[in-house]
Coordinates of C-alpha atoms in Angstrom, one line a residue:
M1 CA 20.0 39.7 2.0
K2 CA 21.5 37.3 5.0
I3 CA 19.1 35.0 6.6
L4 CA 20.1 32.9 9.6
V5 CA 17.9 29.6 9.9
L6 CA 17.6 27.9 13.1
N7 CA 16.5 24.4 14.0
C8 CA 16.1 24.0 17.9
G9 CA 15.5 20.9 19.3
S10 CA 14.9 19.8 22.9
S11 CA 18.8 19.7 23.6
S12 CA 20.4 20.9 20.3
I13 CA 20.5 23.8 18.1
K14 CA 21.4 23.8 14.5
Y15 CA 22.0 26.9 12.5
K16 CA 23.1 28.1 9.1
L17 CA 23.7 31.4 7.7
F18 CA 22.8 32.3 3.9
D19 CA 23.5 35.0 1.8
M20 CA 20.8 35.0 -0.3
T21 CA 22.3 37.4 -2.5
S22 CA 25.1 35.4 -3.9
G23 CA 23.6 32.2 -2.5
E24 CA 26.9 31.4 -0.2
V25 CA 26.5 29.3 2.8
M26 CA 28.5 31.9 5.0
A27 CA 28.5 29.7 8.4
Q28 CA 26.9 26.4 9.8
G29 CA 27.2 24.4 13.0
G30 CA 25.2 23.4 15.8
I31 CA 25.4 23.0 19.6
E32 CA 24.8 19.6 21.1
K33 CA 23.9 18.7 24.8
V34 CA 21.9 22.1 25.6
G35 CA 21.0 21.9 29.2
I36 CA 23.3 18.7 29.5
E37 CA 26.9 18.3 31.0
G38 CA 29.2 18.3 28.2
S39 CA 27.5 20.6 25.7
F40 CA 29.6 21.9 22.8
L41 CA 29.6 23.8 19.4
K42 CA 30.8 22.2 16.0
F43 CA 31.0 24.3 13.2
T44 CA 32.8 24.7 9.9
D45 CA 35.3 27.5 9.8
K46 CA 36.3 29.9 6.8
N47 CA 38.8 27.4 5.6
G48 CA 36.1 24.3 5.6
G49 CA 37.9 22.8 8.9
K50 CA 35.6 21.4 11.8
I51 CA 35.8 23.2 14.9
I52 CA 34.5 21.7 18.3
L53 CA 34.5 24.3 21.2
E54 CA 33.1 23.1 24.5
K55 CA 31.1 25.4 26.5
A56 CA 28.5 25.1 29.3
I57 CA 25.0 25.9 27.6
P58 CA 22.4 25.8 30.3
A59 CA 19.3 26.9 27.7
H60 CA 18.6 27.9 24.1
E61 CA 19.0 31.6 24.8
E62 CA 22.6 31.2 26.1
G63 CA 23.3 28.7 23.0
I64 CA 21.8 31.3 20.6
S65 CA 23.7 34.0 21.9
Y66 CA 26.8 32.0 21.7
I67 CA 26.4 31.1 17.8
L68 CA 25.8 34.8 17.2
N69 CA 29.2 35.5 19.3
I70 CA 30.9 33.1 17.0
L71 CA 29.4 34.5 13.6
T72 CA 30.7 38.1 14.8
D73 CA 34.0 36.7 16.4
E74 CA 37.2 38.4 14.8
K75 CA 38.9 34.6 14.3
Y76 CA 35.8 32.4 13.4
G77 CA 33.3 34.9 12.3
C78 CA 31.8 36.1 8.9
I79 CA 29.9 39.1 10.2
K80 CA 30.9 42.3 12.0
N81 CA 27.8 42.6 13.9
Y82 CA 24.4 41.3 14.6
N83 CA 22.7 44.0 12.7
E84 CA 24.1 42.3 9.4
I85 CA 21.6 39.5 10.1
D86 CA 18.5 40.5 8.0
A87 CA 16.0 38.0 8.9
I88 CA 16.0 34.7 10.8
G89 CA 14.0 31.5 9.8
H90 CA 13.0 29.1 12.2
R91 CA 12.0 25.6 11.6
L92 CA 8.9 24.6 13.5
V93 CA 7.6 21.3 13.4
H94 CA 3.9 21.2 14.1
G95 CA 1.5 23.8 12.9
G96 CA -1.5 21.6 13.2
E97 CA -4.5 22.9 10.8
K98 CA -3.6 26.5 11.8
F99 CA -0.8 27.0 9.1
A100 CA -0.9 26.0 5.4
S101 CA 2.6 28.0 4.6
S102 CA 5.3 30.0 6.1
V103 CA 4.7 32.8 8.1
L104 CA 5.8 36.3 9.5
I105 CA 6.3 35.4 13.5
T106 CA 3.8 37.8 15.5
K107 CA 2.6 37.6 19.0
E108 CA -0.6 35.9 17.5
V109 CA 1.6 33.3 15.4
I110 CA 3.3 32.6 18.7
E111 CA 0.2 32.1 20.4
M112 CA -1.0 29.9 18.0
V113 CA 2.3 27.6 17.7
E114 CA 1.7 27.4 21.6
E115 CA -1.7 26.0 21.2
C116 CA -0.3 23.2 18.6
S117 CA 2.3 22.0 21.3
H118 CA 0.1 19.4 22.7
L119 CA 0.2 17.6 19.1
A120 CA 4.2 17.9 19.3
P121 CA 5.2 18.2 23.0
L122 CA 8.7 17.4 22.2
H123 CA 9.5 19.4 19.4
N124 CA 7.2 22.5 19.3
P125 CA 8.2 24.1 23.0
A126 CA 11.9 23.5 21.9
N127 CA 11.2 25.4 18.7
L128 CA 9.5 28.2 20.5
E129 CA 12.7 28.5 22.5
G130 CA 14.3 29.7 19.6
I131 CA 11.7 32.1 19.0
Y132 CA 11.6 33.5 22.4
A133 CA 15.7 34.1 22.6
M134 CA 15.6 35.9 19.4
N135 CA 13.1 38.1 20.5
K136 CA 15.3 39.1 23.3
I137 CA 18.5 39.2 21.5
L138 CA 17.3 40.5 18.1
P139 CA 13.9 42.1 19.0
H140 CA 13.7 44.4 15.7
T141 CA 14.9 41.4 13.0
P142 CA 11.9 40.1 11.5
Q143 CA 11.3 36.1 12.1
V144 CA 9.7 33.7 9.7
G145 CA 8.0 30.2 11.1
V146 CA 8.5 27.3 8.3
F147 CA 6.2 24.4 9.5
D148 CA 7.0 20.5 8.8
T149 CA 3.3 20.0 8.5
A150 CA 2.4 23.0 6.2
F151 CA 3.1 21.1 3.0
H152 CA 0.8 18.2 3.8
Q153 CA -2.2 20.5 4.5
T154 CA -3.4 19.8 0.9
M155 CA -4.1 16.3 1.7
P156 CA -7.8 15.3 0.8
D157 CA -9.9 14.4 3.9
Y158 CA -10.0 10.8 3.0
A159 CA -6.3 10.6 3.4
C160 CA -5.6 12.6 6.4
F161 CA -8.4 11.1 8.8
Y162 CA -8.4 8.1 11.1
P163 CA -11.3 5.8 11.2
L164 CA -11.8 6.8 15.1
P165 CA -14.9 8.4 16.2
Y166 CA -15.3 11.7 14.9
H167 CA -15.8 13.8 18.2
L168 CA -12.0 12.9 18.9
Y169 CA -11.0 15.0 15.9
E170 CA -13.2 17.8 16.8
K171 CA -11.9 17.8 20.5
Y172 CA -8.3 17.0 20.1
G173 CA -7.5 17.5 16.4
I174 CA -6.7 13.6 16.1
R175 CA -5.8 13.1 12.1
R176 CA -2.7 12.7 9.9
Y177 CA -0.6 15.8 9.7
G178 CA 2.7 14.5 8.5
F179 CA 6.2 15.7 8.9
H180 CA 9.6 16.2 6.9
G181 CA 7.3 18.7 4.7
T182 CA 10.1 21.1 4.0
S183 CA 12.4 18.4 2.8
H184 CA 9.6 16.5 0.5
R185 CA 8.6 20.1 -0.8
Y186 CA 12.4 20.9 -1.6
V187 CA 13.4 17.7 -3.1
S188 CA 10.4 17.2 -5.5
Q189 CA 10.9 20.9 -6.7
R190 CA 14.6 20.2 -7.4
A191 CA 14.1 17.0 -8.9
C192 CA 11.8 18.7 -11.4
D193 CA 14.4 21.5 -11.9
I194 CA 17.0 19.0 -12.8
L195 CA 14.6 17.3 -15.3
G196 CA 13.4 20.7 -16.8
V197 CA 9.5 19.7 -15.9
S198 CA 7.1 21.3 -14.2
C199 CA 5.9 20.0 -10.5
Q200 CA 2.3 21.1 -11.7
T201 CA 2.2 18.1 -14.2
Q202 CA 3.9 15.2 -12.4
R203 CA 3.1 12.4 -10.1
I204 CA 6.0 12.5 -7.7
I205 CA 7.2 9.9 -4.7
T206 CA 9.6 11.4 -2.2
A207 CA 11.4 9.2 -0.1
H208 CA 13.1 11.2 2.7
I209 CA 15.1 8.1 4.6
G210 CA 17.3 8.9 7.4
N211 CA 17.1 8.0 11.2
G212 CA 13.4 9.6 10.7
V213 CA 11.8 8.1 7.5
S214 CA 8.8 9.4 5.6
L215 CA 7.3 8.8 2.0
T216 CA 5.3 11.6 0.3
A217 CA 2.9 11.2 -2.5
I218 CA 3.1 14.4 -4.8
K219 CA 0.5 15.1 -7.5
N220 CA 0.4 18.2 -9.3
G221 CA 2.8 19.9 -6.9
K222 CA 0.7 19.0 -3.8
S223 CA 0.9 16.6 -1.1
V224 CA -2.1 14.1 -1.3
D225 CA -0.6 11.5 1.1
T226 CA 2.4 10.9 3.4
S227 CA 3.5 8.1 5.6
M228 CA 3.7 9.9 9.1
G229 CA 0.5 10.8 10.9
L230 CA -0.6 13.1 14.1
T231 CA 2.8 12.0 15.0
P232 CA 6.2 11.0 13.5
S233 CA 5.8 7.3 14.9
E234 CA 3.5 6.3 11.9
G235 CA 4.5 4.6 8.9
L236 CA 7.8 3.5 7.9
I237 CA 10.3 1.5 10.0
M238 CA 13.1 4.3 11.4
G239 CA 15.9 4.3 13.6
T240 CA 14.1 3.8 16.7
R241 CA 10.5 4.4 16.0
C242 CA 8.4 1.2 15.1
G243 CA 6.2 2.9 12.3
D244 CA 2.9 0.9 11.7
V245 CA 1.9 -1.6 14.3
D246 CA -1.3 -3.0 15.1
A247 CA -2.9 -0.8 17.9
G248 CA -4.3 -4.0 19.4
A249 CA -0.5 -5.1 19.9
L250 CA 0.2 -2.1 21.9
C251 CA -2.6 -2.5 24.1
F252 CA -1.6 -6.1 24.7
I253 CA 2.1 -5.1 25.3
M254 CA 0.8 -2.3 27.7
E255 CA -1.3 -4.7 29.7
K256 CA 1.8 -7.5 30.2
E257 CA 4.5 -5.3 30.6
K258 CA 2.4 -2.9 32.8
L259 CA 3.2 0.1 31.0
T260 CA 2.1 3.8 31.4
S261 CA 1.4 5.8 28.4
S262 CA 4.7 7.5 28.6
D263 CA 6.4 4.2 28.9
L264 CA 4.5 2.8 25.7
L265 CA 5.4 6.5 23.9
D266 CA 9.1 5.7 24.9
L267 CA 9.0 2.0 23.6
I268 CA 7.5 3.0 20.2
N269 CA 9.6 6.2 19.7
K270 CA 13.1 5.3 21.4
K271 CA 13.3 1.7 21.7
S272 CA 11.7 0.2 18.5
G273 CA 12.4 0.3 14.7
V274 CA 15.8 -0.8 13.3
A275 CA 17.7 -0.3 16.8
G276 CA 14.9 -2.2 18.9
F277 CA 14.5 -5.4 16.6
S278 CA 18.0 -6.0 15.5
E279 CA 19.4 -5.0 18.8
V280 CA 22.3 -3.7 17.0
S281 CA 22.0 -0.4 16.6
S282 CA 20.0 2.7 15.0
D283 CA 22.7 3.5 12.5
M284 CA 22.5 1.9 9.3
R285 CA 26.2 1.6 9.0
D286 CA 26.4 -0.4 11.9
L287 CA 23.6 -2.3 10.9
E288 CA 25.4 -3.2 7.6
N289 CA 28.4 -4.1 9.5
A290 CA 26.7 -6.5 11.5
I291 CA 25.4 -8.1 8.3
N292 CA 28.5 -8.5 7.1
E293 CA 29.5 -10.3 10.1
G294 CA 26.7 -13.1 9.3
N295 CA 24.2 -11.6 12.1
K296 CA 21.0 -12.9 10.9
R297 CA 18.6 -10.8 12.9
A298 CA 20.2 -7.6 11.3
M299 CA 19.6 -9.2 7.9
L300 CA 16.0 -9.5 8.6
T301 CA 15.8 -6.1 10.1
L302 CA 16.9 -4.7 6.6
K303 CA 14.6 -6.8 4.5
M304 CA 11.8 -5.5 6.9
Y305 CA 13.0 -1.9 6.5
N306 CA 13.4 -2.1 2.6
Y307 CA 9.9 -3.6 2.3
R308 CA 8.0 -1.5 4.0
I309 CA 9.4 1.2 1.8
K310 CA 9.0 -0.8 -1.5
K311 CA 5.3 -1.4 -0.1
Y312 CA 4.5 2.4 0.3
I313 CA 5.8 3.3 -3.2
G314 CA 3.6 0.9 -4.7
A315 CA 0.5 2.1 -2.6
Y316 CA 1.1 5.8 -3.3
A317 CA 1.5 4.9 -7.0
A318 CA -1.8 3.4 -6.7
A319 CA -3.2 6.6 -5.3
M320 CA -2.0 8.7 -7.7
G321 CA -2.7 6.2 -11.0
G322 CA 1.0 5.6 -11.3
A323 CA 4.4 7.8 -10.7
D324 CA 6.5 9.6 -12.9
I325 CA 9.4 10.4 -10.5
I326 CA 10.7 8.5 -7.5
V327 CA 13.2 10.9 -5.2
F328 CA 15.6 9.2 -2.5
T329 CA 16.9 11.8 0.0
G330 CA 18.0 11.7 3.7
G331 CA 21.0 10.2 5.1
V332 CA 20.1 6.7 4.4
G333 CA 18.3 7.5 1.0
E334 CA 21.2 9.3 -0.5
N335 CA 24.0 7.4 0.6
Q336 CA 23.0 3.7 1.1
W337 CA 22.9 2.3 -2.3
S338 CA 22.0 -0.9 -1.3
T339 CA 18.5 -0.1 0.1
R340 CA 17.8 2.1 -3.0
A341 CA 18.7 -1.2 -5.0
E342 CA 16.3 -3.5 -3.2
V343 CA 13.3 -0.9 -3.0
C344 CA 13.7 -0.7 -6.9
K345 CA 14.1 -4.4 -7.5
D346 CA 11.4 -6.2 -9.5
M347 CA 9.4 -2.9 -9.8
Q348 CA 9.2 -3.3 -13.9
F349 CA 5.7 -3.6 -13.6
M350 CA 5.3 0.2 -12.4
G351 CA 7.6 1.2 -15.3
I352 CA 10.8 1.2 -13.5
V353 CA 14.0 0.2 -15.2
F354 CA 16.5 0.7 -12.6
D355 CA 20.3 1.0 -13.3
E356 CA 21.9 -1.1 -11.0
E357 CA 25.5 -0.8 -12.1
K358 CA 24.9 3.3 -12.1
N359 CA 23.5 3.0 -8.5
K360 CA 26.0 1.0 -7.0
G361 CA 28.4 2.5 -4.5
E362 CA 26.7 6.1 -5.5
R363 CA 26.5 8.3 -2.5
G364 CA 25.6 11.7 -1.8
R365 CA 25.1 13.6 -5.1
E366 CA 22.3 14.5 -7.1
I367 CA 22.2 11.7 -9.7
I368 CA 19.3 9.9 -12.0
L369 CA 19.4 6.1 -11.4
S370 CA 17.0 4.9 -13.8
K371 CA 17.8 3.9 -17.4
P372 CA 16.8 6.1 -20.7
E373 CA 14.0 3.5 -21.3
S374 CA 12.4 3.8 -17.8
S375 CA 9.0 5.2 -17.7
V376 CA 9.6 6.2 -14.1
T377 CA 12.7 8.5 -13.4
V378 CA 14.5 7.4 -10.2
M379 CA 16.7 9.9 -8.8
V380 CA 18.8 10.8 -5.6
V381 CA 18.7 14.6 -4.6
P382 CA 20.4 15.4 -1.3
T383 CA 17.9 17.6 0.7
D384 CA 18.4 21.1 1.8
E385 CA 15.8 22.1 4.3
E386 CA 17.5 25.1 5.4
L387 CA 18.0 26.6 1.9
M388 CA 14.2 25.8 1.6
I389 CA 13.6 27.7 5.0
A390 CA 15.8 30.6 4.0
S391 CA 13.9 30.8 0.4
D392 CA 10.8 30.7 2.1
V393 CA 12.0 33.9 4.5
R394 CA 12.8 35.8 1.7
I395 CA 9.5 35.3 0.0
V396 CA 7.4 36.2 3.0
L397 CA 9.4 39.3 3.6
N398 CA 8.9 40.3 0.2
N399 CA 5.3 39.8 0.3
R400 CA 4.7 41.9 3.4

């Protein structure tokens, strides 16, 4: 079974084509700057080389058509025609309370996702563009939606509700939903596979640390708490998002700076976090370079960043009555060994005995970073959301 996974953003389209029979990744790449001047497709060719093809891509439908043309191209392609694609999996950001699992996309499902768009106005409409395009290009090929929020629908009510007037929940659905669910689900399952234990018996804290950052507490295979909320701006310090901030401070800033609600959203989502506070960059590599040059604000930013992660790990261990496994993933979690070291420093009270020498310089591979005597296993597991989506597609289709 060949499954094409699509992740459509507001100005991007990422894709991976899997042969689920052999487990092979047949093709992968993405289009950047959809609808913007200078758009291009970047992908990996048959020999592992990186190819960049510049082309005007005015909208998602044209972008997906171009991707399909490359997949069937005589020079770059890996399939002979579109009909070799058995199914399509879509990453969908927000399913609200309507979806607790991945689903076959139907007209009714599309309508429900559209109804959730007010909860993720920057993401859901773009995700839907991929579905609309595929309905036109491959109308008879089954499509499956895999939701970022679905994994977190198991959170208990006391963990997911905000102490705001209840009628706001009833009217607008204001509550914590969480994101990165596909990643948290994949790395928690993969960690248990590596260790030869069942997810159903473990207390796991997964730390997805990249430009977006979220932590999830997973008890007996179910998400019981997560750091992102109604939107991805709650929780940890991120590349350009502020994470947890006193709501009163935001009202104060709005008044003093005479900001509109749109201005405030732009401030907390695009101008804050690592980039906003350090005034260096949202890229942790740039921040580390600035630290090496003696930039004191960059040093403070990294301390704040690491401290917030450590604090959430402690909170989630308390919520679950301890932790058995801690998993680092995401671009920073997988590659920035100094953040892992700082987060795990002085955590012996939790039963963590961290192997600092083993961790030092370690990047981008599955590895256990705790010592054998540690009662908590600390690991790195590179995430693979696309594989998780493809696996869900196969399961949904087999259960039809």
